[in-house]
Short mmCIF file of C-alpha atoms and ligand atoms in Angstrom, two decimals:
data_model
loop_
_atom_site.label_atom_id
_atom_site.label_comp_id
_atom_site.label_asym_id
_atom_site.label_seq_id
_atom_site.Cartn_x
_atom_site.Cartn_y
_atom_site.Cartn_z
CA UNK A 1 -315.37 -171.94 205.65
CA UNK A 2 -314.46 -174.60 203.11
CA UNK A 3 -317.23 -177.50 202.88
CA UNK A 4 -316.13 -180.48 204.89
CA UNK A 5 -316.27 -182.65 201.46
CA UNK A 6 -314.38 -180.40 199.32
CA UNK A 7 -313.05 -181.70 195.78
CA UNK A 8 -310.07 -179.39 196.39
CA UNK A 9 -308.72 -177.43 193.58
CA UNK A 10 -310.99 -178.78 191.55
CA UNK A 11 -312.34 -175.21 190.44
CA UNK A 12 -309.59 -173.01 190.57
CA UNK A 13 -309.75 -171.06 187.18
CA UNK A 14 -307.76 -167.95 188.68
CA UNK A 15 -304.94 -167.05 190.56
CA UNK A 16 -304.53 -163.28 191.75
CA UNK A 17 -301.14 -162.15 193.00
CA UNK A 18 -302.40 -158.77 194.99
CA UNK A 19 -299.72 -155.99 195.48
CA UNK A 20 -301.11 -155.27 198.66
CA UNK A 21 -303.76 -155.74 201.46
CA UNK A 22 -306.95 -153.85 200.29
CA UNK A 23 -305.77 -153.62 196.97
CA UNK A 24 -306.45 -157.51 197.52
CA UNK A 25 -310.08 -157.26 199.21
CA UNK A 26 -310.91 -154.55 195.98
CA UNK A 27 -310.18 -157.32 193.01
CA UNK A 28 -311.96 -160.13 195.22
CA UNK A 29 -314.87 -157.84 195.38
CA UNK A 30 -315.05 -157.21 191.18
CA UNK A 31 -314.39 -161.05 191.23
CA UNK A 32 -317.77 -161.83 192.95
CA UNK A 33 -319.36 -159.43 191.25
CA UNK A 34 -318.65 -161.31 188.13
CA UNK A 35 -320.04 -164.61 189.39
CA UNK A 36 -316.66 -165.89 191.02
CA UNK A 37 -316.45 -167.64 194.57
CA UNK A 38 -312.84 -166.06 195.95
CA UNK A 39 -310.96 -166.60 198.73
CA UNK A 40 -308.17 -164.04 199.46
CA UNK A 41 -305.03 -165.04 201.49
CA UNK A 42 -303.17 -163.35 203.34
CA UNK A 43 -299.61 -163.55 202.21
CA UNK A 44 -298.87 -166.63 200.10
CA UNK A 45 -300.43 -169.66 201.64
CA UNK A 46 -299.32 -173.31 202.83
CA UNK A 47 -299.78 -176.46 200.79
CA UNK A 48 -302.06 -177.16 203.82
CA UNK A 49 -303.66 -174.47 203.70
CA UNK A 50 -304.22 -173.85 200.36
CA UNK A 51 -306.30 -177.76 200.59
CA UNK A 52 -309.11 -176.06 202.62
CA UNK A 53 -309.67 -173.50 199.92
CA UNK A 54 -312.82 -174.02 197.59
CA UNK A 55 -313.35 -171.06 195.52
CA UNK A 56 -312.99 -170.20 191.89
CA UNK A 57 -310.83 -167.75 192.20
CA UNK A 58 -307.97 -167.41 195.15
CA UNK A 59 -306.15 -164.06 195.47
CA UNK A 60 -303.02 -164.05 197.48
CA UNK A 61 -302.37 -160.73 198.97
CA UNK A 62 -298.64 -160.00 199.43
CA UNK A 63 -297.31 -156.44 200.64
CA UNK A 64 -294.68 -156.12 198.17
CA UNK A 65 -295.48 -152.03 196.37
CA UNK A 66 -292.52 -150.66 197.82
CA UNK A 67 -290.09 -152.96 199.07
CA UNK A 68 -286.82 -154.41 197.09
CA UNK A 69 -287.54 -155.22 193.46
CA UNK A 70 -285.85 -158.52 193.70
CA UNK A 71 -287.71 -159.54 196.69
CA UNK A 72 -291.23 -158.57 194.99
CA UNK A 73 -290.21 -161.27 192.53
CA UNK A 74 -289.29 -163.96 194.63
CA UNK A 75 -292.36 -163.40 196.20
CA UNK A 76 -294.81 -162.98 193.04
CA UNK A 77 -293.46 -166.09 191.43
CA UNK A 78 -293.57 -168.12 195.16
CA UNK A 79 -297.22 -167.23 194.65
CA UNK A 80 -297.81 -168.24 191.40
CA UNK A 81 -296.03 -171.65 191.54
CA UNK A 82 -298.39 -172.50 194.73
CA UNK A 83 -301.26 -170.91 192.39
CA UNK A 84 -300.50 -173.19 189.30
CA UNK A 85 -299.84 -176.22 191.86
CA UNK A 86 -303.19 -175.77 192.82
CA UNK A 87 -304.43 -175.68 189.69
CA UNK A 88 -304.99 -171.77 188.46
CA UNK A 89 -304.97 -172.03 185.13
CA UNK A 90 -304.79 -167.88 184.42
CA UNK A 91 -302.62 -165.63 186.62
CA UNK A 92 -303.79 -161.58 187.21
CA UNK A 93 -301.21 -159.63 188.54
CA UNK A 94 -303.48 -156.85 190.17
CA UNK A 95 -301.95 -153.55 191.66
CA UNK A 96 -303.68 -149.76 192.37
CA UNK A 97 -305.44 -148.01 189.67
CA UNK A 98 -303.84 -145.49 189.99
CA UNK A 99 -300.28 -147.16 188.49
CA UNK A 100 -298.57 -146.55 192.14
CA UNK A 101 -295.03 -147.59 191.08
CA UNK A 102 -291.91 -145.44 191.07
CA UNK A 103 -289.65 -145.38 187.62
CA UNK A 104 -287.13 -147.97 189.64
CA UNK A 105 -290.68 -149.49 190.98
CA UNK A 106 -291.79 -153.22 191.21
CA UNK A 107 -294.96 -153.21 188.36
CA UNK A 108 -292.79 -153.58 185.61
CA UNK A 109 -290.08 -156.04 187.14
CA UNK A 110 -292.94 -158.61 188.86
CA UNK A 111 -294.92 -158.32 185.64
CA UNK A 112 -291.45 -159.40 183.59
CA UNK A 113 -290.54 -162.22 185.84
CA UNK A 114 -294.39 -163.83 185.63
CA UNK A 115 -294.53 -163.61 182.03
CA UNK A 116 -290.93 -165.19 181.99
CA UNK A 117 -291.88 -167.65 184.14
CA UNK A 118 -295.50 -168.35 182.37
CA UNK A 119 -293.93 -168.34 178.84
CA UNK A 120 -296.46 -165.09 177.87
CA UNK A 121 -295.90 -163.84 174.32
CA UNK A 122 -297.19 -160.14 175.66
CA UNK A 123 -298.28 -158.42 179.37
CA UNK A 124 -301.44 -156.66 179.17
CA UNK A 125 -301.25 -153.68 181.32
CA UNK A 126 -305.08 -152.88 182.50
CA UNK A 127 -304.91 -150.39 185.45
CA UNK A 128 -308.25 -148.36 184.55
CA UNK A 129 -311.38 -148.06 186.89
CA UNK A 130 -313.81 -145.95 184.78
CA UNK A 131 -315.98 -146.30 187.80
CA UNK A 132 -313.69 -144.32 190.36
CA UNK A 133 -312.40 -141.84 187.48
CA UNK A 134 -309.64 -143.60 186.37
CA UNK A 135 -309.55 -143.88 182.82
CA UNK A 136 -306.46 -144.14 179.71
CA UNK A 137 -306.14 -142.69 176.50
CA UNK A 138 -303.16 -142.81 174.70
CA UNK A 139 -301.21 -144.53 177.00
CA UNK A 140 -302.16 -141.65 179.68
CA UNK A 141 -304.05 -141.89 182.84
CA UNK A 142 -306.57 -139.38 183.57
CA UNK A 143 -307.77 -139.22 187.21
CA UNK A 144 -311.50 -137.92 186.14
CA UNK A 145 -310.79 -135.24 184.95
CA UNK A 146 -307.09 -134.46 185.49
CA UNK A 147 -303.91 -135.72 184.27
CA UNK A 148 -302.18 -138.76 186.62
CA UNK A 149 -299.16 -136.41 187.26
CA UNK A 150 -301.88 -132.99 188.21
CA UNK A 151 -303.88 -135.00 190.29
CA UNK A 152 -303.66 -135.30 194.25
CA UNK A 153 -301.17 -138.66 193.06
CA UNK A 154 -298.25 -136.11 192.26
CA UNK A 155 -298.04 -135.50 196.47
CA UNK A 156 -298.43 -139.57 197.64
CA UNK A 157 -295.88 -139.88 199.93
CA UNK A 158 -294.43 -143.19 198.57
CA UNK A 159 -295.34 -143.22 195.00
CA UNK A 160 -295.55 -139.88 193.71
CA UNK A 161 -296.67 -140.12 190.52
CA UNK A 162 -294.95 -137.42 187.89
CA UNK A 163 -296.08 -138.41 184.96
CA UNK A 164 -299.20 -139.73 183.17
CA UNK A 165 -297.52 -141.54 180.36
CA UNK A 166 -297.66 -145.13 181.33
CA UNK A 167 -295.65 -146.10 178.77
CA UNK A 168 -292.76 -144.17 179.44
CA UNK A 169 -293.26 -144.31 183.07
CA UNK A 170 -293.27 -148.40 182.77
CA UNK A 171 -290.40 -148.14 180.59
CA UNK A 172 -288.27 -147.34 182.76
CA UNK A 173 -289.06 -150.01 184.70
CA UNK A 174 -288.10 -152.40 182.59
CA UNK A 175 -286.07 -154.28 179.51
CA UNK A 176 -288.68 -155.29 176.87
CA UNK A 177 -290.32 -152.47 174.77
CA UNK A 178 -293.31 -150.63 175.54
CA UNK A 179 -296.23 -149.54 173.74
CA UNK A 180 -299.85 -148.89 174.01
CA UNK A 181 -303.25 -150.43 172.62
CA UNK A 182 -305.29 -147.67 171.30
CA UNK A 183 -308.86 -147.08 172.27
CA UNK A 184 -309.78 -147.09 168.15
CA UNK A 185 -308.64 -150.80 168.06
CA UNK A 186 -310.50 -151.87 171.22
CA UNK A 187 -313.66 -150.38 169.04
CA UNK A 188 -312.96 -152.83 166.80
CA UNK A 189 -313.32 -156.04 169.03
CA UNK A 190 -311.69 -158.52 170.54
CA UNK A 191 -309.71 -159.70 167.28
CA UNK A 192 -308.57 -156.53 166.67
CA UNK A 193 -307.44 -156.60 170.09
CA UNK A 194 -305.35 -160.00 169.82
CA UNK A 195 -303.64 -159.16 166.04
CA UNK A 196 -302.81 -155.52 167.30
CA UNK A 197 -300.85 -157.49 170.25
CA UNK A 198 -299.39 -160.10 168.62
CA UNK A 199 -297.92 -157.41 166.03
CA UNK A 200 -296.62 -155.44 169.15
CA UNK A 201 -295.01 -158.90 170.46
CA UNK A 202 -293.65 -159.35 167.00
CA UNK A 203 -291.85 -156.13 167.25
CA UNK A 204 -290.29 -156.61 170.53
CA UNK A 205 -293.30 -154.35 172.61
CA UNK A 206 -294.13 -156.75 174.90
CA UNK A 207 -295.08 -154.80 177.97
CA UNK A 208 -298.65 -153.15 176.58
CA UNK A 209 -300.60 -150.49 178.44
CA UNK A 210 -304.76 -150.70 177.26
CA UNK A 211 -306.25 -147.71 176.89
CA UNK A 212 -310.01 -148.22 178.15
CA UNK A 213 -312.17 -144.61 178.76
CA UNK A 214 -315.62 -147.06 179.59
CA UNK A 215 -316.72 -149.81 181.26
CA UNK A 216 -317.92 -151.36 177.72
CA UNK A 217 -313.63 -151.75 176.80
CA UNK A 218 -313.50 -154.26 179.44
CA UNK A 219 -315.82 -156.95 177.80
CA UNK A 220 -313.82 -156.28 174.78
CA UNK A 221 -310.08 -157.33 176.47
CA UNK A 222 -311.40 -159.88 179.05
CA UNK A 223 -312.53 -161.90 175.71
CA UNK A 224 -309.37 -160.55 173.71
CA UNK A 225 -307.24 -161.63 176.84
CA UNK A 226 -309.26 -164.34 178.26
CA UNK A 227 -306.63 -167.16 177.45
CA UNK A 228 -303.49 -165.26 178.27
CA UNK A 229 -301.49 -166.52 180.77
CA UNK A 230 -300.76 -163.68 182.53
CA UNK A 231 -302.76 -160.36 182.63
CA UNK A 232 -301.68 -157.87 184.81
CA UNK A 233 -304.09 -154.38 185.84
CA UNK A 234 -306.01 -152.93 188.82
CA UNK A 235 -309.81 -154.32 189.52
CA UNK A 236 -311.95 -152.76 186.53
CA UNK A 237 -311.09 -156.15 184.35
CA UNK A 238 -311.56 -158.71 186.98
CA UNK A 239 -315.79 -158.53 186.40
CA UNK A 240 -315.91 -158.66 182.52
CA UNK A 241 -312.86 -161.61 183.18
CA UNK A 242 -314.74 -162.96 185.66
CA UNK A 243 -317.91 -163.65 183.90
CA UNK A 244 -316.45 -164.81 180.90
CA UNK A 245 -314.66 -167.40 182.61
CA UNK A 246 -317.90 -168.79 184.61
CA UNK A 247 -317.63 -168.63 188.21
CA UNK A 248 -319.90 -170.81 190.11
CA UNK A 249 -321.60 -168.29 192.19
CA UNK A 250 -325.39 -168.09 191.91
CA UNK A 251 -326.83 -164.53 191.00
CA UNK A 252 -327.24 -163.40 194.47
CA UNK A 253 -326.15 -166.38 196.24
CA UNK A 254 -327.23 -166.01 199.57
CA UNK A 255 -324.60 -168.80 200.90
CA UNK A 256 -322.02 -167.09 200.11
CA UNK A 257 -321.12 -166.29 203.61
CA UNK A 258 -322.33 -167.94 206.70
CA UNK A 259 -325.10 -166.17 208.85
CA UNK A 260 -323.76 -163.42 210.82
CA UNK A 261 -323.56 -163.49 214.40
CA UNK A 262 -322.62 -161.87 217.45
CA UNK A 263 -321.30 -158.45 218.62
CA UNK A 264 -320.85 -155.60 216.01
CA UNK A 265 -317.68 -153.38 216.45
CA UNK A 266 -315.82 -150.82 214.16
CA UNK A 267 -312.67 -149.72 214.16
CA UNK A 268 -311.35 -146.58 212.85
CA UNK A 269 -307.94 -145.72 212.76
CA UNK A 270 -307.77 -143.74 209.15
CA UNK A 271 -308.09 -140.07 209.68
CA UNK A 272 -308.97 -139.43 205.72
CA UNK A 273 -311.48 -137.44 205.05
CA UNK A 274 -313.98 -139.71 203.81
CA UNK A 275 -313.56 -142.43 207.21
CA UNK A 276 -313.80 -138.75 209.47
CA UNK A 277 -317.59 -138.28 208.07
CA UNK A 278 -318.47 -141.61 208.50
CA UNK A 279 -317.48 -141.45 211.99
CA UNK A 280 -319.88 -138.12 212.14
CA UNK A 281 -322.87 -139.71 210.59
CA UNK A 282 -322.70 -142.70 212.92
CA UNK A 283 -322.05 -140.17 216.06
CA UNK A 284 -325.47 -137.82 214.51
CA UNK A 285 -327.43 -141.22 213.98
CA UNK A 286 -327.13 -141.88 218.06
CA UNK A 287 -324.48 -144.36 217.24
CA UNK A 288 -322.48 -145.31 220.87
CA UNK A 289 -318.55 -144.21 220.23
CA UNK A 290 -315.66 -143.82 221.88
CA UNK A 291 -312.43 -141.73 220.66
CA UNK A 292 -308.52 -142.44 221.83
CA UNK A 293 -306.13 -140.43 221.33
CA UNK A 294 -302.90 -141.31 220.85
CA UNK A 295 -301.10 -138.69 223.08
CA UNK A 296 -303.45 -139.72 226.16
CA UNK A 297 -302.74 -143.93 225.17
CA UNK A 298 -298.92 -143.19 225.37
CA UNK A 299 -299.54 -141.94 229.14
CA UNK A 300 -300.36 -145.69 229.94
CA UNK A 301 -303.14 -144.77 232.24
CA UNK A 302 -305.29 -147.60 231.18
CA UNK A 303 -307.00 -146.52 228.73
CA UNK A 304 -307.41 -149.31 226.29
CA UNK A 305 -308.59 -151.69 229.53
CA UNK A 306 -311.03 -148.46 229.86
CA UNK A 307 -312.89 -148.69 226.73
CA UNK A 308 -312.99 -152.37 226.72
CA UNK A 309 -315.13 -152.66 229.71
CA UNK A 310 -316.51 -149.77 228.05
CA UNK A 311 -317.65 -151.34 224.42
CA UNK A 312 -318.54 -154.70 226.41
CA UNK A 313 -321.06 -152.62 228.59
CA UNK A 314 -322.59 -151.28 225.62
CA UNK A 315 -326.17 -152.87 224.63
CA UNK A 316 -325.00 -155.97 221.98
CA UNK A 317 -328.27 -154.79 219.73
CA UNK A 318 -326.03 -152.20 217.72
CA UNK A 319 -322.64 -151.73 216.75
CA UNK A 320 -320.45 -150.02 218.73
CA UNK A 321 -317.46 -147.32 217.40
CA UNK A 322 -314.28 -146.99 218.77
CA UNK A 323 -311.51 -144.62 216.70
CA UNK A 324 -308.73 -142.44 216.58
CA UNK A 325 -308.83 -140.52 214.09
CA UNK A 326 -308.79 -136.82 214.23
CA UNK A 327 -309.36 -133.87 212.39
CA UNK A 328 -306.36 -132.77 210.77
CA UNK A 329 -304.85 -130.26 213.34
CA UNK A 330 -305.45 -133.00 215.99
CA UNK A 331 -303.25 -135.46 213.66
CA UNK A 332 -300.40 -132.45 213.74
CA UNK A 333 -299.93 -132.17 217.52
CA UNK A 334 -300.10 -135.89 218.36
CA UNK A 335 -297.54 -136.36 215.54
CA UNK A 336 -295.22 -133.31 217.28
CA UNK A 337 -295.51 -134.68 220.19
CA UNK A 338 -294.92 -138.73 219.39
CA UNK A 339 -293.23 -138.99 215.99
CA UNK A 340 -295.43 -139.42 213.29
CA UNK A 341 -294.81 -142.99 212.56
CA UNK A 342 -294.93 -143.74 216.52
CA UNK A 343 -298.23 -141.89 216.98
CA UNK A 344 -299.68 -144.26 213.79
CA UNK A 345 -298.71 -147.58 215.37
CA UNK A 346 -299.64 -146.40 218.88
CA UNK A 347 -302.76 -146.14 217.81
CA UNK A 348 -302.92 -149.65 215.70
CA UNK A 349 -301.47 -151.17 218.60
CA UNK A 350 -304.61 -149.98 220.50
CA UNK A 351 -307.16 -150.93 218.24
CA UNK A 352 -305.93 -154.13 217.48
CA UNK A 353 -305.62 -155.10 221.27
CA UNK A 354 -309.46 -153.79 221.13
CA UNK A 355 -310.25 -156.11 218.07
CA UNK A 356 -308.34 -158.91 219.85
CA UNK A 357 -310.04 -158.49 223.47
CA UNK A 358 -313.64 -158.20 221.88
CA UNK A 359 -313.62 -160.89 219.44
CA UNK A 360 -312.41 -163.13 222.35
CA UNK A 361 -314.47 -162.48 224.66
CA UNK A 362 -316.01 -165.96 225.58
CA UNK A 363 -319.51 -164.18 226.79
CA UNK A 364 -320.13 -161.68 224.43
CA UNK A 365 -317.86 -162.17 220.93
CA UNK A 366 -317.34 -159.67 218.65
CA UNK A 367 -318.07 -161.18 215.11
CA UNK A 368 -318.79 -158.23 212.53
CA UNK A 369 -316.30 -156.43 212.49
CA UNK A 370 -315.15 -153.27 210.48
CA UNK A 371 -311.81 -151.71 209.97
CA UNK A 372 -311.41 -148.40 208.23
CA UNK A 373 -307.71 -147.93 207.43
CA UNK A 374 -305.14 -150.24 204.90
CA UNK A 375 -302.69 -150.06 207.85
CA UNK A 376 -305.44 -150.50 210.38
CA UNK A 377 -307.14 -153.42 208.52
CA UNK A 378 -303.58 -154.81 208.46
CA UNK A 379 -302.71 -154.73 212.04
CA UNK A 380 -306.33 -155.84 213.27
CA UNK A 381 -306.43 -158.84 210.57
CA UNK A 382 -302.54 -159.89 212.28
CA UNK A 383 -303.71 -160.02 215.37
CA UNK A 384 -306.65 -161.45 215.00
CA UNK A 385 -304.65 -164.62 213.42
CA UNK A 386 -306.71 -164.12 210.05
CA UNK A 387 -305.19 -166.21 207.45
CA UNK A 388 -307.43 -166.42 204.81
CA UNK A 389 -310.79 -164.20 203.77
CA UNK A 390 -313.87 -165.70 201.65
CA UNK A 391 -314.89 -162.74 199.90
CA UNK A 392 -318.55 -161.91 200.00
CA UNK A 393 -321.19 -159.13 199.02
CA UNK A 394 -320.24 -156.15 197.88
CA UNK A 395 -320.99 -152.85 200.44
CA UNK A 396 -319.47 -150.10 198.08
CA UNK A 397 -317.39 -150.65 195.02
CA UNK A 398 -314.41 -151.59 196.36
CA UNK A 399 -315.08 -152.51 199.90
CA UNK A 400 -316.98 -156.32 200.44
CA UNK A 401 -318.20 -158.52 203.41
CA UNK A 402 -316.06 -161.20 203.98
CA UNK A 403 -315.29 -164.25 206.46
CA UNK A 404 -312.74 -164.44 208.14
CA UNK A 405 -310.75 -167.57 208.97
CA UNK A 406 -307.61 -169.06 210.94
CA UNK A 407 -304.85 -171.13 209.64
CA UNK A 408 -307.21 -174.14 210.18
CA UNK A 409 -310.15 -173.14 208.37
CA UNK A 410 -311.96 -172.26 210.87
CA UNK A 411 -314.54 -169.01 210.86
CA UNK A 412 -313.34 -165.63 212.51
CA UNK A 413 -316.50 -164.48 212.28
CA UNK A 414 -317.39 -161.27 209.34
CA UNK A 415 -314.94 -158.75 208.36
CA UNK A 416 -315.10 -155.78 206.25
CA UNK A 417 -311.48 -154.02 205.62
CA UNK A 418 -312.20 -150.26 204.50
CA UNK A 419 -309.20 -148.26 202.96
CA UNK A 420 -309.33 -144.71 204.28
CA UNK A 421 -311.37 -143.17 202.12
CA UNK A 422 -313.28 -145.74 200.20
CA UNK A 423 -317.04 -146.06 200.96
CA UNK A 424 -320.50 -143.87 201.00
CA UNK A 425 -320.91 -141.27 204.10
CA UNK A 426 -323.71 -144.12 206.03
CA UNK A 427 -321.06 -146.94 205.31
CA UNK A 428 -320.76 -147.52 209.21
CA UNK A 429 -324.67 -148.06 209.67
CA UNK A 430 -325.52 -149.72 206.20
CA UNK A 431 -322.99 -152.20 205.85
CA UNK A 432 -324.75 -154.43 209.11
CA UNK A 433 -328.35 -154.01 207.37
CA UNK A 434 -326.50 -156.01 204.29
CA UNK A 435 -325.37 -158.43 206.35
CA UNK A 436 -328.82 -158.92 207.74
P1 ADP B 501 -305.84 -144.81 205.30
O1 ADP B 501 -306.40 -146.01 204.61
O2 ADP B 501 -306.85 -143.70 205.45
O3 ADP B 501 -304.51 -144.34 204.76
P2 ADP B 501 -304.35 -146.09 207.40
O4 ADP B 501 -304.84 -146.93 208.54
O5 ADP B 501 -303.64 -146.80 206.29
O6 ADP B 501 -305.58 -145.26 206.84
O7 ADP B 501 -303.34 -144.99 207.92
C1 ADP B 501 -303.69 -144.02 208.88
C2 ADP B 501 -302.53 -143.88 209.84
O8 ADP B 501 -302.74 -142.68 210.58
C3 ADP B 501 -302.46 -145.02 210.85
O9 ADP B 501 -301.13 -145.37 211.11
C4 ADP B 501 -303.12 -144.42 212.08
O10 ADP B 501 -302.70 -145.04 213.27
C5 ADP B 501 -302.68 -142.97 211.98
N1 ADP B 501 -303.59 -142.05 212.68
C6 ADP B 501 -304.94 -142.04 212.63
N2 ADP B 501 -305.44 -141.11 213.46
C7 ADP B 501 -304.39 -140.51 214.04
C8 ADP B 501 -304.26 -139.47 215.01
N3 ADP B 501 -305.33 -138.88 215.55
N4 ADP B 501 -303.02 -139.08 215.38
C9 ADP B 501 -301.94 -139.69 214.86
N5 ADP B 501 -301.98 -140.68 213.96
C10 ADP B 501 -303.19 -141.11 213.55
#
């Protein structure tokens, strides 16, 4: 993936510490869009590794939402030393847009320990993402048109969000002050952005939430913020940053990726509502699938082997659709009758022996590949043995190309991770014509 000849590190202008997988894949994709070349990683990398890399931007994607506090920080600030080491002279600390955190969650506590270990006067806090709805005012997120806390968020079964102050929610998750910068001084530009901070900063508000309600507030705090060491939001900032600091990307640089190749294969194992009609669009477009269902893979009858020899027989001309997702009452009885978290990982289990069989087969290699799921994506990408993605043209906001490679650099072949329900209804049919 890297050119043979590469200056390494030479370029590096930004390091991303990701919260998790396709949080990771969603920043790399604003990234490009700005101009940036990006590589993401997946988990923080090797010295060795990290020599193949030639990008502008590298974004190391750790897994680190909801685990210990304490070990989110060891983690975040392994991945910024390698970062810095490699020369990053800016660190983003990206997590969801949606501020998925609980009050004794890790936003606040990573954010802390970077800006500690950066020296940063002041955190800006940028989770906004006018573009899917999410927008602040006042220090409150609005999910288009609904408070944070009376939005769908409330019921997330890890992060329930309960209340759509930011400031008070991130107070409580950690020491310094908090405090907010108001829309009316974003209006003003990008000075009146920096003195509004430093005041805060003076005053012991360190930790500061941005209010943004449009795209246009972006330009305004990614010139405002553009030499901080540390900024810290979801992806809405990363294109306005991204520009400003000059990636060397081409306007549609075709060489982005390599030329895709060989078999074309998706994967479904998310059974949210936007991934279930994709699946029916490809199915009413004449599109060759296959379902498994969990309860019939735990009989061990051989049904994995089965669609194998089943996807392999299929013409290579068009891609081929294998899932397991299920309409919700079909999600019920397989959970009654597995466990819920058994049925889910019978199920990855399945499709990422699938990914793994196809994409080595030595006759016929499966080498565009799409996942639809966050847990999915992550099971397929571990045992495929992908170490590293170069992020590459954007299919819907959120959701990019990329390539794929192994712990020696070497090409995978063209990936395209897909959290459940990100993505237009044809996703599974358009995303090969753009890689054609
Ligand atoms: P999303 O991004 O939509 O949340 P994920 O892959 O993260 O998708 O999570 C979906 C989970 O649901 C996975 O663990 C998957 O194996 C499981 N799942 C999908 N379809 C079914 C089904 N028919 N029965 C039981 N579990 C399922």
């Amino acid at each position: 993936m890297a050119p043979p000849d590469t200056d390494l590190d030479a370029g590096l202008i930004l390091g991303v510490i990701a919260d998790d997988f396709t949080g990771a894949t969603d920043i790399g994709s604003m990234l490009v869009r700005g101009g940036m070349r990006v590589v993401q990683t997946v988990g923080t990398p090797s010295s060795e590794m990290m020599a193949t890399i030639d990008a502008d931007a590298v974004i190391i994607a750790l897994k680190i939402r909801s685990i210990a506090a304490n070990e989110a920080i060891q983690q975040s600030l392994e991945s910024c030393r390698v970062l810095q080491e490699y020369g990053a002279q800016h660190i983003y600390f990206k997590y969801c847009s949606t501020f998925d955190s609980t009050p004794d969650g890790n936003i606040g506590p990573v954010a802390e320990a970077l800006a500690d270990h950066l020296g940063a006067a002041f955190i800006p806090y940028v989770p906004s993402l006018p573009e899917n709805g999410r927008t602040v005012f006042n220090g409150h997120m609005f999910i288009f048109d609904k408070l944070l806390n009376e939005s769908p968020m409330r019921n997330h079964p890890l992060n329930p969000m309960t209340d759509a102050n930011l400031v008070r929610w991130l107070d409580q998750q950690t020491k310094g002050g908090v405090d907010f910068l108001p829309l009316a001084v974003i209006e003003k530009g990008a000075a009146a952005v920096t003195a509004h901070c430093a005041a805060l900063a003076d005053g012991g508000q360190r930790h500061i939430i941005a209010d943004t309600v449009r795209d246009a507030n972006f330009a305004v705090m990614a010139e405002a913020f553009l030499e901080c060491p540390l900024i810290t939001g979801g992806s809405g900032l990363a294109t306005a940053l991204a520009r400003l600091h000059g990636g060397t990307l081409g306007p549609n640089d075709a060489r982005i990726l390599t030329a895709a190749k060989g078999r074309k294969l998706i994967l479904a194992g998310s059974a949210s509502a936007m991934t279930l009609i994709q699946i029916d669009d490809f199915i009413a477009k004449g599109g060759p699938a296959k379902r498994l269902e969990p309860r019939e893979i735990a009989k061990g009858t051989g049904l994995v082997k089965a669609t194998i020899d089943w996807a392999n027989a299929q013409s290579t001309d068009r891609p081929v659709l294998i899932y397991g997702s299920g309409a919700p009452e079909q999600v019920r009885a397989a959970q009654a009758e597995l466990g819920r978290e058994n049925a889910g990982k019978i199920l990855e289990q399945a499709l990422s022996d699938i990914a793994f069989a196809l994409h080595d087969d030595t006759s016929q290699p499966t080498r565009q590949l799409i996942v639809a799921g966050g847990e999915t994506s992550g099971a397929v990408v571990a045992a495929l043995g992908v170490k590293a993605l170069r992020i590459g043209p954007e299919i819907d906001p959120g959701v990019p190309w990329t390539e794929a490679q192994d712990e020696h650099g070497d090409s995978l072949g063209h990936l395209a991770l897909k959290s459940g329900n990100f993505g237009a209804a044809d996703f599974f049919t358009r995303s090969f014509d753009i890689l054609e």
